[in-house]
PDB file of C-alpha atoms in Angstrom:
ATOM      1  CA  MET A   1     -36.933   7.113  -1.218  1.00 46.00           C
ATOM      2  CA  ASN A   2     -35.102   5.047   1.390  1.00 43.00           C
ATOM      3  CA  PRO A   3     -31.526   6.437   1.565  1.00 42.00           C
ATOM      4  CA  ALA A   4     -30.250   3.049   2.781  1.00 41.00           C
ATOM      5  CA  ALA A   5     -31.561   1.337  -0.292  1.00 40.00           C
ATOM      6  CA  LYS A   6     -29.658   3.841  -2.371  1.00 38.00           C
ATOM      7  CA  LEU A   7     -26.374   2.661  -0.838  1.00 36.00           C
ATOM      8  CA  ALA A   8     -27.361  -0.894  -1.119  1.00 39.00           C
ATOM      9  CA  VAL A   9     -23.380  -3.553  -3.359  1.00 34.00           C
ATOM     10  CA  TYR A  10     -18.988  -5.629  -2.878  1.00 34.00           C
ATOM     11  CA  GLY A  11     -21.822  -7.493  -6.176  1.00 37.00           C
ATOM     12  CA  ALA A  12     -19.664  -6.886  -3.262  1.00 36.00           C
ATOM     13  CA  GLY A  13     -24.585 -10.360  -3.838  1.00 36.00           C
ATOM     14  CA  LEU A  14     -24.305 -12.138  -6.956  1.00 33.00           C
ATOM     15  CA  VAL A  15     -26.714 -12.560  -9.611  1.00 33.00           C
ATOM     16  CA  VAL A  16     -29.651 -13.923 -11.008  1.00 31.00           C
ATOM     17  CA  ALA A  17     -31.039 -11.969 -13.885  1.00 32.00           C
ATOM     18  CA  PHE A  18     -29.592 -12.854 -17.269  1.00 29.00           C
ATOM     19  CA  GLY A  19     -30.959 -10.843 -20.118  1.00 33.00           C
ATOM     20  CA  GLY A  20     -30.404 -11.689 -23.843  1.00 32.00           C
ATOM     21  CA  ALA A  21     -26.894 -10.599 -24.694  1.00 32.00           C
ATOM     22  CA  TYR A  22     -26.179  -7.669 -27.008  1.00 32.00           C
ATOM     23  CA  GLY A  23     -23.385  -5.176 -27.684  1.00 33.00           C
ATOM     24  CA  ILE A  24     -22.294  -3.366 -24.608  1.00 33.00           C
ATOM     25  CA  ALA A  25     -21.232   0.080 -25.571  1.00 35.00           C
ATOM     26  CA  GLY A  26     -23.597   2.416 -23.620  1.00 35.00           C
ATOM     27  CA  ALA A  27     -25.789  -0.429 -22.424  1.00 38.00           C
ATOM     28  CA  VAL A  28     -27.423   0.303 -19.002  1.00 38.00           C
ATOM     29  CA  VAL A  29     -29.867  -1.150 -16.506  1.00 38.00           C
ATOM     30  CA  PRO A  30     -33.378  -0.258 -17.668  1.00 41.00           C
ATOM     31  CA  ASP A  31     -34.961   2.545 -15.681  1.00 39.00           C
ATOM     32  CA  ALA A  32     -37.664   0.237 -14.372  1.00 40.00           C
ATOM     33  CA  VAL A  33     -35.066  -2.172 -12.891  1.00 38.00           C
ATOM     34  CA  VAL A  34     -33.276   0.630 -11.241  1.00 37.00           C
ATOM     35  CA  ALA A  35     -36.585   2.024  -9.805  1.00 38.00           C
ATOM     36  CA  GLN A  36     -37.131  -1.471  -8.279  1.00 38.00           C
ATOM     37  CA  TRP A  37     -33.587  -1.509  -6.717  1.00 38.00           C
ATOM     38  CA  ASN A  38     -34.333   1.924  -5.125  1.00 39.00           C
ATOM     39  CA  ALA A  39     -37.811   1.224  -3.977  1.00 38.00           C
ATOM     40  CA  PRO A  40     -38.366   1.211  -0.219  1.00 36.00           C
ATOM     41  CA  ALA A  41     -37.961  -2.183   1.399  1.00 33.00           C
ATOM     42  CA  ASP A  42     -41.454  -2.044   2.821  1.00 33.00           C
ATOM     43  CA  GLU A  43     -43.351  -1.615  -0.502  1.00 34.00           C
ATOM     44  CA  GLY A  44     -45.030  -4.731  -1.343  1.00 34.00           C
ATOM     45  CA  HIS A  45     -45.581  -5.915  -5.017  1.00 33.00           C
ATOM     46  CA  GLY A  46     -47.786  -3.697  -7.039  1.00 36.00           C
ATOM     47  CA  GLY A  47     -46.830  -0.539  -5.024  1.00 37.00           C
ATOM     48  CA  HIS A  48     -49.511  -1.084  -2.344  1.00 36.00           C
ATOM     49  CA  GLY A  49     -47.141  -0.595   0.588  1.00 36.00           C
ATOM     50  CA  ALA A  50     -47.927  -3.867   2.092  1.00 36.00           C
ATOM     51  CA  PRO A  51     -45.289  -4.844   4.715  1.00 36.00           C
ATOM     52  CA  ALA A  52     -42.853  -7.545   3.497  1.00 36.00           C
ATOM     53  CA  SER A  53     -43.442 -11.096   4.969  1.00 36.00           C
ATOM     54  CA  GLY A  54     -40.579 -13.148   6.413  1.00 39.00           C
ATOM     55  CA  PRO A  55     -37.818 -12.541   8.816  1.00 39.00           C
ATOM     56  CA  ALA A  56     -36.747  -9.060   9.621  1.00 38.00           C
ATOM     57  CA  THR A  57     -33.750  -7.689   7.758  1.00 43.00           C
ATOM     58  CA  THR A  58     -31.465  -4.612   7.763  1.00 46.00           C
ATOM     59  CA  THR A  59     -29.832  -2.783   4.902  1.00 48.00           C
ATOM     60  CA  ALA A  60     -26.986  -1.494   7.096  1.00 51.00           C
ATOM     61  CA  GLY A  61     -23.621  -1.808   5.271  1.00 53.00           C
ATOM     62  CA  LEU A  62     -25.102  -2.204   1.773  1.00 67.00           C
ATOM     63  CA  LYS A  63     -24.128  -0.082  -1.178  1.00 77.00           C
ATOM     64  CA  GLY A  64     -23.649  -0.203  -4.908  1.00 79.00           C
ATOM     65  CA  VAL A  65     -26.957  -0.964  -6.428  1.00 85.00           C
ATOM     66  CA  ALA A  66     -27.820   2.382  -8.104  1.00 92.00           C
ATOM     67  CA  LEU A  67     -26.379   4.263 -10.828  1.00 94.00           C
ATOM     68  CA  SER A  68     -27.023   7.677  -9.193  1.00 95.00           C
ATOM     69  CA  ALA A  69     -26.432   8.760  -5.542  1.00 94.00           C
ATOM     70  CA  GLU A  70     -25.300  11.813  -3.619  1.00 94.00           C
ATOM     71  CA  GLY A  71     -26.006  13.951  -6.730  1.00 96.00           C
ATOM     72  CA  LEU A  72     -23.620  11.914  -8.859  1.00 97.00           C
ATOM     73  CA  THR A  73     -24.168   9.647 -11.869  1.00 98.00           C
ATOM     74  CA  PHE A  74     -22.208   6.804 -13.345  1.00 98.00           C
ATOM     75  CA  ALA A  75     -22.546   7.858 -17.103  1.00 98.00           C
ATOM     76  CA  PRO A  76     -22.844   5.266 -19.820  1.00 97.00           C
ATOM     77  CA  VAL A  77     -19.903   2.972 -20.491  1.00 97.00           C
ATOM     78  CA  SER A  78     -18.066   2.646 -23.766  1.00 97.00           C
ATOM     79  CA  ALA A  79     -16.206  -0.720 -24.185  1.00 97.00           C
ATOM     80  CA  PRO A  80     -15.484  -3.410 -26.782  1.00 95.00           C
ATOM     81  CA  ARG A  81     -18.613  -5.152 -28.029  1.00 89.00           C
ATOM     82  CA  ALA A  82     -17.543  -8.701 -28.513  1.00 93.00           C
ATOM     83  CA  VAL A  83     -15.510 -11.312 -26.624  1.00 96.00           C
ATOM     84  CA  GLY A  84     -11.782 -11.138 -27.341  1.00 95.00           C
ATOM     85  CA  GLU A  85     -11.920  -7.705 -28.987  1.00 95.00           C
ATOM     86  CA  ALA A  86      -9.162  -5.476 -27.758  1.00 96.00           C
ATOM     87  CA  GLY A  87     -10.129  -1.890 -26.982  1.00 97.00           C
ATOM     88  CA  THR A  88     -10.675   0.619 -24.266  1.00 98.00           C
ATOM     89  CA  LEU A  89     -13.269   0.711 -21.527  1.00 98.00           C
ATOM     90  CA  SER A  90     -14.227   4.299 -20.586  1.00 98.00           C
ATOM     91  CA  PHE A  91     -16.827   6.253 -18.658  1.00 98.00           C
ATOM     92  CA  ARG A  92     -17.402   9.468 -16.792  1.00 98.00           C
ATOM     93  CA  ILE A  93     -18.819  10.359 -13.370  1.00 98.00           C
ATOM     94  CA  GLU A  94     -21.252  13.303 -13.758  1.00 98.00           C
ATOM     95  CA  ASP A  95     -22.683  15.819 -11.341  1.00 97.00           C
ATOM     96  CA  ALA A  96     -26.360  16.751 -11.139  1.00 96.00           C
ATOM     97  CA  ALA A  97     -25.911  19.276 -14.010  1.00 97.00           C
ATOM     98  CA  GLY A  98     -24.426  16.608 -16.312  1.00 97.00           C
ATOM     99  CA  ALA A  99     -20.861  18.021 -15.973  1.00 97.00           C
ATOM    100  CA  PRO A 100     -17.887  15.481 -15.451  1.00 98.00           C
ATOM    101  CA  VAL A 101     -16.350  15.238 -12.096  1.00 97.00           C
ATOM    102  CA  THR A 102     -12.592  15.975 -12.403  1.00 97.00           C
ATOM    103  CA  ASP A 103     -11.571  16.270  -8.708  1.00 97.00           C
ATOM    104  CA  TYR A 104     -11.322  13.276  -6.509  1.00 97.00           C
ATOM    105  CA  ALA A 105     -10.046  12.488  -3.023  1.00 96.00           C
ATOM    106  CA  THR A 106      -7.602   9.662  -2.774  1.00 94.00           C
ATOM    107  CA  THR A 107      -9.158   6.766  -0.887  1.00 89.00           C
ATOM    108  CA  HIS A 108      -7.238   3.541  -0.260  1.00 86.00           C
ATOM    109  CA  GLU A 109      -4.297   4.768  -2.401  1.00 91.00           C
ATOM    110  CA  LYS A 110      -6.355   5.402  -5.430  1.00 94.00           C
ATOM    111  CA  ASP A 111      -8.856   8.071  -6.733  1.00 96.00           C
ATOM    112  CA  LEU A 112     -11.286   5.569  -8.138  1.00 97.00           C
ATOM    113  CA  HIS A 113     -11.651   1.846  -7.851  1.00 96.00           C
ATOM    114  CA  LEU A 114     -13.452  -0.101 -10.649  1.00 97.00           C
ATOM    115  CA  ILE A 115     -14.798  -3.525  -9.864  1.00 96.00           C
ATOM    116  CA  VAL A 116     -16.218  -5.678 -12.670  1.00 97.00           C
ATOM    117  CA  VAL A 117     -17.955  -8.974 -12.166  1.00 96.00           C
ATOM    118  CA  ARG A 118     -20.179 -11.087 -14.284  1.00 96.00           C
ATOM    119  CA  SER A 119     -23.712 -11.511 -12.900  1.00 94.00           C
ATOM    120  CA  ASP A 120     -23.064 -15.116 -11.799  1.00 94.00           C
ATOM    121  CA  GLY A 121     -20.137 -14.066  -9.788  1.00 94.00           C
ATOM    122  CA  ALA A 122     -17.483 -15.283 -12.236  1.00 95.00           C
ATOM    123  CA  LEU A 123     -14.611 -13.308 -13.973  1.00 96.00           C
ATOM    124  CA  PHE A 124     -14.126 -10.821 -10.980  1.00 97.00           C
ATOM    125  CA  ARG A 125     -11.685  -7.983 -11.695  1.00 97.00           C
ATOM    126  CA  HIS A 126     -10.607  -5.079  -9.414  1.00 96.00           C
ATOM    127  CA  VAL A 127      -8.721  -2.431 -11.607  1.00 96.00           C
ATOM    128  CA  HIS A 128      -7.869   1.186 -11.427  1.00 97.00           C
ATOM    129  CA  PRO A 129      -8.468   3.267 -14.629  1.00 98.00           C
ATOM    130  CA  THR A 130      -6.675   6.497 -15.479  1.00 98.00           C
ATOM    131  CA  LEU A 131      -8.430   9.894 -15.416  1.00 98.00           C
ATOM    132  CA  ASP A 132      -8.121  12.457 -18.218  1.00 98.00           C
ATOM    133  CA  ARG A 133      -8.815  15.489 -16.158  1.00 95.00           C
ATOM    134  CA  ALA A 134      -9.535  17.696 -19.211  1.00 97.00           C
ATOM    135  CA  THR A 135     -12.469  15.623 -20.042  1.00 97.00           C
ATOM    136  CA  GLY A 136     -13.323  13.830 -16.789  1.00 98.00           C
ATOM    137  CA  THR A 137     -13.066  10.438 -18.623  1.00 98.00           C
ATOM    138  CA  TRP A 138     -11.794   7.367 -16.862  1.00 98.00           C
ATOM    139  CA  SER A 139     -10.320   4.732 -19.131  1.00 98.00           C
ATOM    140  CA  LEU A 140      -8.025   1.687 -19.355  1.00 98.00           C
ATOM    141  CA  PRO A 141      -7.334  -0.991 -21.940  1.00 98.00           C
ATOM    142  CA  TRP A 142      -9.944  -3.790 -21.965  1.00 98.00           C
ATOM    143  CA  SER A 143     -11.218  -6.878 -23.500  1.00 97.00           C
ATOM    144  CA  TRP A 144     -13.873  -9.376 -22.421  1.00 97.00           C
ATOM    145  CA  ALA A 145     -12.822 -13.047 -21.809  1.00 96.00           C
ATOM    146  CA  GLU A 146     -16.405 -14.355 -22.013  1.00 97.00           C
ATOM    147  CA  ALA A 147     -20.003 -13.290 -22.840  1.00 97.00           C
ATOM    148  CA  GLY A 148     -22.580 -12.295 -20.365  1.00 96.00           C
ATOM    149  CA  THR A 149     -24.204  -9.669 -18.179  1.00 96.00           C
ATOM    150  CA  TYR A 150     -21.612  -7.678 -16.182  1.00 97.00           C
ATOM    151  CA  ARG A 151     -21.875  -5.329 -13.297  1.00 96.00           C
ATOM    152  CA  LEU A 152     -19.421  -2.539 -13.011  1.00 97.00           C
ATOM    153  CA  TYR A 153     -18.917  -0.567  -9.693  1.00 95.00           C
ATOM    154  CA  ALA A 154     -17.167   2.803  -9.504  1.00 96.00           C
ATOM    155  CA  ASP A 155     -16.185   3.364  -5.916  1.00 93.00           C
ATOM    156  CA  PHE A 156     -14.665   6.824  -5.172  1.00 95.00           C
ATOM    157  CA  ALA A 157     -14.997  10.029  -3.137  1.00 95.00           C
ATOM    158  CA  PRO A 158     -15.201  13.379  -4.887  1.00 96.00           C
ATOM    159  CA  ALA A 159     -12.876  16.099  -3.646  1.00 95.00           C
ATOM    160  CA  THR A 160     -15.818  17.625  -1.792  1.00 91.00           C
ATOM    161  CA  GLY A 161     -18.620  15.301  -0.639  1.00 89.00           C
ATOM    162  CA  ALA A 162     -19.206  11.792   0.737  1.00 91.00           C
ATOM    163  CA  ALA A 163     -17.664   8.631  -0.668  1.00 92.00           C
ATOM    164  CA  VAL A 164     -20.110   6.727  -2.976  1.00 93.00           C
ATOM    165  CA  THR A 165     -20.321   3.477  -4.902  1.00 93.00           C
ATOM    166  CA  LEU A 166     -22.284   3.673  -8.182  1.00 95.00           C
ATOM    167  CA  THR A 167     -23.042   0.825 -10.502  1.00 95.00           C
ATOM    168  CA  ARG A 168     -23.999   0.107 -14.074  1.00 96.00           C
ATOM    169  CA  THR A 169     -24.893  -3.114 -15.856  1.00 94.00           C
ATOM    170  CA  VAL A 170     -23.442  -3.822 -19.436  1.00 95.00           C
ATOM    171  CA  GLU A 171     -23.857  -6.773 -21.842  1.00 95.00           C
ATOM    172  CA  VAL A 172     -21.337  -8.586 -23.852  1.00 96.00           C
ATOM    173  CA  ALA A 173     -22.764 -10.365 -26.818  1.00 93.00           C
ATOM    174  CA  GLY A 174     -22.661 -14.169 -27.042  1.00 92.00           C
ATOM    175  CA  GLY A 175     -23.900 -17.307 -25.413  1.00 90.00           C
ATOM    176  CA  TYR A 176     -22.526 -18.619 -22.129  1.00 91.00           C
ATOM    177  CA  THR A 177     -23.458 -21.045 -19.404  1.00 92.00           C
ATOM    178  CA  PRO A 178     -24.001 -19.232 -16.067  1.00 92.00           C
ATOM    179  CA  ALA A 179     -22.035 -20.635 -13.075  1.00 91.00           C
ATOM    180  CA  ASP A 180     -23.870 -21.775 -10.102  1.00 89.00           C
ATOM    181  CA  PRO A 181     -21.322 -21.539  -7.282  1.00 89.00           C
ATOM    182  CA  ALA A 182     -21.548 -23.888  -4.330  1.00 94.00           C
ATOM    183  CA  PRO A 183     -20.378 -23.007  -0.838  1.00 96.00           C
ATOM    184  CA  SER A 184     -16.569 -23.151  -0.650  1.00 97.00           C
ATOM    185  CA  ARG A 185     -14.076 -22.094   2.043  1.00 98.00           C
ATOM    186  CA  THR A 186     -10.890 -22.914   0.091  1.00 98.00           C
ATOM    187  CA  ALA A 187      -9.285 -21.478  -3.092  1.00 98.00           C
ATOM    188  CA  GLN A 188      -6.288 -22.383  -5.149  1.00 97.00           C
ATOM    189  CA  VAL A 189      -4.631 -19.661  -7.149  1.00 97.00           C
ATOM    190  CA  ASP A 190      -1.087 -19.710  -8.708  1.00 97.00           C
ATOM    191  CA  GLY A 191       0.305 -22.327  -6.203  1.00 97.00           C
ATOM    192  CA  PHE A 192      -1.178 -20.486  -3.281  1.00 98.00           C
ATOM    193  CA  SER A 193      -3.903 -22.120  -1.099  1.00 98.00           C
ATOM    194  CA  VAL A 194      -6.283 -19.766   0.801  1.00 98.00           C
ATOM    195  CA  THR A 195      -8.720 -20.992   3.344  1.00 98.00           C
ATOM    196  CA  LEU A 196     -11.491 -19.048   5.100  1.00 98.00           C
ATOM    197  CA  ASP A 197     -12.527 -19.533   8.645  1.00 97.00           C
ATOM    198  CA  GLY A 198     -15.583 -17.869  10.228  1.00 96.00           C
ATOM    199  CA  ASP A 199     -19.240 -17.421   9.444  1.00 95.00           C
ATOM    200  CA  LEU A 200     -21.566 -14.781   8.218  1.00 94.00           C
ATOM    201  CA  VAL A 201     -24.536 -14.055  10.349  1.00 93.00           C
ATOM    202  CA  ALA A 202     -27.609 -12.098   9.123  1.00 92.00           C
ATOM    203  CA  GLY A 203     -27.993  -8.682  10.777  1.00 89.00           C
ATOM    204  CA  ALA A 204     -24.702  -8.883  12.789  1.00 90.00           C
ATOM    205  CA  SER A 205     -21.055  -8.136  12.301  1.00 91.00           C
ATOM    206  CA  SER A 206     -18.877 -11.203  12.380  1.00 93.00           C
ATOM    207  CA  PRO A 207     -15.152 -11.996  11.891  1.00 95.00           C
ATOM    208  CA  VAL A 208     -13.771 -13.908   8.950  1.00 97.00           C
ATOM    209  CA  THR A 209     -10.259 -14.975   8.764  1.00 97.00           C
ATOM    210  CA  LEU A 210      -8.233 -15.836   5.593  1.00 98.00           C
ATOM    211  CA  ARG A 211      -5.088 -17.929   5.800  1.00 98.00           C
ATOM    212  CA  VAL A 212      -2.628 -18.078   2.927  1.00 98.00           C
ATOM    213  CA  THR A 213      -0.206 -20.873   2.402  1.00 98.00           C
ATOM    214  CA  ARG A 214       2.103 -22.185  -0.337  1.00 98.00           C
ATOM    215  CA  ASP A 215       3.191 -25.851  -0.583  1.00 96.00           C
ATOM    216  CA  GLY A 216       1.728 -26.345   2.845  1.00 95.00           C
ATOM    217  CA  ALA A 217       3.861 -23.631   4.450  1.00 98.00           C
ATOM    218  CA  PRO A 218       2.357 -20.381   5.904  1.00 98.00           C
ATOM    219  CA  VAL A 219       2.963 -17.330   3.794  1.00 98.00           C
ATOM    220  CA  THR A 220       4.409 -14.558   5.830  1.00 98.00           C
ATOM    221  CA  ALA A 221       5.550 -12.338   2.881  1.00 97.00           C
ATOM    222  CA  LEU A 222       2.220 -10.682   2.187  1.00 97.00           C
ATOM    223  CA  GLN A 223       2.695  -7.208   0.959  1.00 97.00           C
ATOM    224  CA  PRO A 224       0.497  -4.094   1.630  1.00 95.00           C
ATOM    225  CA  TYR A 225      -2.221  -3.693  -1.120  1.00 94.00           C
ATOM    226  CA  LEU A 226      -4.470  -0.626  -0.965  1.00 92.00           C
ATOM    227  CA  GLY A 227      -3.494   0.068   2.505  1.00 90.00           C
ATOM    228  CA  ALA A 228      -3.982  -3.448   4.017  1.00 93.00           C
ATOM    229  CA  PHE A 229      -2.452  -6.817   3.689  1.00 95.00           C
ATOM    230  CA  GLY A 230      -5.582  -8.010   1.882  1.00 94.00           C
ATOM    231  CA  HIS A 231      -8.612  -6.474   0.254  1.00 93.00           C
ATOM    232  CA  LEU A 232     -11.926  -8.283   0.605  1.00 94.00           C
ATOM    233  CA  VAL A 233     -14.954  -7.702  -1.545  1.00 93.00           C
ATOM    234  CA  ALA A 234     -18.271  -9.408  -0.554  1.00 93.00           C
ATOM    235  CA  LEU A 235     -21.317  -9.453  -2.761  1.00 94.00           C
ATOM    236  CA  ARG A 236     -24.869 -10.632  -2.017  1.00 93.00           C
ATOM    237  CA  GLN A 237     -26.261 -13.207  -4.501  1.00 92.00           C
ATOM    238  CA  GLY A 238     -29.447 -11.960  -6.134  1.00 88.00           C
ATOM    239  CA  ASP A 239     -28.766  -8.245  -6.281  1.00 90.00           C
ATOM    240  CA  LEU A 240     -25.001  -8.011  -6.410  1.00 91.00           C
ATOM    241  CA  ALA A 241     -24.980  -5.618  -3.459  1.00 90.00           C
ATOM    242  CA  PHE A 242     -21.778  -4.826  -1.694  1.00 82.00           C
ATOM    243  CA  LEU A 243     -21.333  -5.612   1.955  1.00 81.00           C
ATOM    244  CA  HIS A 244     -19.532  -3.383   4.430  1.00 71.00           C
ATOM    245  CA  VAL A 245     -16.182  -5.191   5.251  1.00 84.00           C
ATOM    246  CA  HIS A 246     -13.145  -3.856   6.917  1.00 79.00           C
ATOM    247  CA  PRO A 247      -9.785  -5.329   8.085  1.00 87.00           C
ATOM    248  CA  GLU A 248      -8.645  -5.652  11.590  1.00 90.00           C
ATOM    249  CA  GLY A 249      -5.357  -4.390  12.701  1.00 87.00           C
ATOM    250  CA  ALA A 250      -3.226  -1.224  12.033  1.00 90.00           C
ATOM    251  CA  GLU A 251      -2.549  -0.112   8.472  1.00 91.00           C
ATOM    252  CA  PRO A 252       0.762  -1.534   7.296  1.00 94.00           C
ATOM    253  CA  LYS A 253       3.685   0.792   6.221  1.00 92.00           C
ATOM    254  CA  PRO A 254       5.489   0.518   2.964  1.00 89.00           C
ATOM    255  CA  GLY A 255       8.053  -2.368   3.260  1.00 93.00           C
ATOM    256  CA  ASP A 256       6.091  -4.263   5.909  1.00 96.00           C
ATOM    257  CA  THR A 257       5.095  -7.777   5.349  1.00 97.00           C
ATOM    258  CA  GLY A 258       2.306  -9.897   7.019  1.00 96.00           C
ATOM    259  CA  GLY A 259       0.579 -13.118   7.016  1.00 96.00           C
ATOM    260  CA  PRO A 260      -0.241 -15.889   6.964  1.00 97.00           C
ATOM    261  CA  THR A 261      -3.661 -14.632   8.369  1.00 97.00           C
ATOM    262  CA  ILE A 262      -5.826 -11.655   7.568  1.00 96.00           C
ATOM    263  CA  THR A 263      -9.064 -11.088   9.529  1.00 96.00           C
ATOM    264  CA  PHE A 264     -11.986  -8.930   8.473  1.00 96.00           C
ATOM    265  CA  GLN A 265     -15.243  -7.841  10.045  1.00 94.00           C
ATOM    266  CA  ALA A 266     -18.163  -8.460   7.720  1.00 92.00           C
ATOM    267  CA  GLN A 267     -21.751  -7.304   7.984  1.00 88.00           C
ATOM    268  CA  ALA A 268     -24.283  -9.589   6.351  1.00 89.00           C
ATOM    269  CA  PRO A 269     -27.737  -7.819   6.157  1.00 88.00           C
ATOM    270  CA  THR A 270     -29.802 -10.832   5.324  1.00 91.00           C
ATOM    271  CA  ALA A 271     -29.595 -14.595   5.359  1.00 93.00           C
ATOM    272  CA  GLY A 272     -28.597 -16.062   2.045  1.00 93.00           C
ATOM    273  CA  ARG A 273     -25.523 -16.708  -0.263  1.00 96.00           C
ATOM    274  CA  TYR A 274     -22.626 -14.419  -0.549  1.00 96.00           C
ATOM    275  CA  LEU A 275     -19.527 -14.457  -2.769  1.00 96.00           C
ATOM    276  CA  LEU A 276     -16.259 -13.162  -1.327  1.00 97.00           C
ATOM    277  CA  TYR A 277     -13.143 -12.192  -3.168  1.00 97.00           C
ATOM    278  CA  LEU A 278      -9.800 -11.700  -1.559  1.00 97.00           C
ATOM    279  CA  ASP A 279      -7.030  -9.720  -3.236  1.00 96.00           C
ATOM    280  CA  PHE A 280      -3.598 -10.387  -1.707  1.00 97.00           C
ATOM    281  CA  GLN A 281      -0.118  -9.357  -2.954  1.00 97.00           C
ATOM    282  CA  VAL A 282       3.077 -11.392  -2.853  1.00 98.00           C
ATOM    283  CA  ASP A 283       6.250 -10.501  -4.754  1.00 96.00           C
ATOM    284  CA  GLY A 284       4.620  -7.528  -6.383  1.00 96.00           C
ATOM    285  CA  VAL A 285       1.816  -9.654  -7.934  1.00 97.00           C
ATOM    286  CA  VAL A 286      -1.836  -9.268  -6.841  1.00 97.00           C
ATOM    287  CA  ARG A 287      -3.916 -12.468  -6.982  1.00 97.00           C
ATOM    288  CA  THR A 288      -7.628 -13.105  -6.254  1.00 97.00           C
ATOM    289  CA  ALA A 289      -9.054 -15.981  -4.137  1.00 98.00           C
ATOM    290  CA  SER A 290     -12.821 -16.584  -4.340  1.00 97.00           C
ATOM    291  CA  PHE A 291     -15.121 -18.016  -1.799  1.00 98.00           C
ATOM    292  CA  VAL A 292     -18.856 -18.678  -1.333  1.00 97.00           C
ATOM    293  CA  LEU A 293     -20.533 -18.581   2.114  1.00 96.00           C
ATOM    294  CA  ASP A 294     -24.161 -19.036   3.212  1.00 96.00           C
ATOM    295  CA  ALA A 295     -25.165 -16.608   5.932  1.00 94.00           C
ATOM    296  CA  GLY A 296     -27.328 -17.958   8.665  1.00 86.00           C
ATOM    297  CA  ALA A 297     -30.097 -16.163  10.500  1.00 79.00           C
ATOM    298  CA  SER A 298     -29.146 -14.230  13.618  1.00 66.00           C
ATOM    299  CA  ALA A 299     -30.071 -15.750  16.923  1.00 58.00           C
ATOM    300  CA  THR A 300     -31.313 -12.396  17.940  1.00 55.00           C
ATOM    301  CA  PRO A 301     -34.286 -11.077  15.889  1.00 48.00           C
ATOM    302  CA  GLN A 302     -33.508  -7.814  14.128  1.00 45.00           C
ATOM    303  CA  ASN A 303     -35.765  -4.786  14.218  1.00 46.00           C
ATOM    304  CA  PRO A 304     -35.606  -3.082  10.702  1.00 40.00           C
ATOM    305  CA  THR A 305     -36.804   0.243  12.200  1.00 40.00           C
ATOM    306  CA  ALA A 306     -34.473   0.276  15.135  1.00 40.00           C
ATOM    307  CA  PRO A 307     -31.305   2.409  15.078  1.00 40.00           C
ATOM    308  CA  THR A 308     -28.141   0.480  14.132  1.00 37.00           C
ATOM    309  CA  ALA A 309     -25.580   2.626  15.850  1.00 35.00           C
ATOM    310  CA  SER A 310     -23.313  -0.346  16.493  1.00 36.00           C
ATOM    311  CA  VAL A 311     -22.924  -1.015  12.709  1.00 35.00           C
ATOM    312  CA  PRO A 312     -19.832   0.610  11.137  1.00 38.00           C
ATOM    313  CA  PRO A 313     -20.685   3.035   8.296  1.00 37.00           C
ATOM    314  CA  ALA A 314     -20.172   1.966   4.742  1.00 40.00           C
ATOM    315  CA  ASP A 315     -16.892   3.832   4.204  1.00 47.00           C
ATOM    316  CA  GLY A 316     -15.809   2.732   0.826  1.00 49.00           C
ATOM    317  CA  HIS A 317     -15.432  -0.356  -1.304  1.00 53.00           C
ATOM    318  CA  GLY A 318     -14.572  -3.686   0.042  1.00 54.00           C
ATOM    319  CA  GLY A 319     -12.145  -4.424   2.880  1.00 51.00           C
ATOM    320  CA  HIS A 320     -10.996  -1.112   4.259  1.00 47.00           C
TER     321      HIS A 320
END
């Protein structure tokens, strides 16, 4: 089994499969689908091992498309079954023996990051549940605003072992019309305007810069959030895979302010469409700005079997 494919997210791409909706408690991706996600990239349809046609690609920097990795499993999720129903979302991370993991290393100021996004890229949420160490259960108050198929990503590092991003798919009953996001480099949220400059290039790392303004004036009061002045999640449309993204510059200290720009290095493994979500904090409130970019093909052909030593390792969720 291709280890890189196991690591393959922010998401994180963004979606295309919409199953019939049904109650979500304990709903998971079918085993056959997970097997497809984890299949080596050079296996042709029907399992005959035929080489894939089309331009060469790389899986460097991808993660979050499997519910098990590094001997750990994202156990079934319990959550409200219907839109608008208030309740609790809860789950466990289990080891190879099925025992709950109760000891975690703090990464980006939290022991675990939970990212939830509908399969069409809408309704993105980045939250931090609470751990009951006696049972190993993570939980937080929860309700669903709309029906649909959702991907949940648990991003964490156990106290001993490598950081990992695991994913599960859950369903929320009810009908909905999937969004079909068009490319967009500007976003409006709570009176803030955020613009994105830069391009994604398949098979290469490239800079993207976000600029935050309010009423036409640059915002220079960005506050540190999860160890940076902004947190960027990038997802590949089609499989909701996370991209490796990290911010430039030194980590801010408590009390520091920044802005109006935040620059990240993003690694797009293939040409295609990507959804990007920027979390930024002003006056103690975290807001999310969303963007859609199309990654163009690299001018330099990529060799999928060649070493990719220049590509930064996938070192945790999103923009760190």
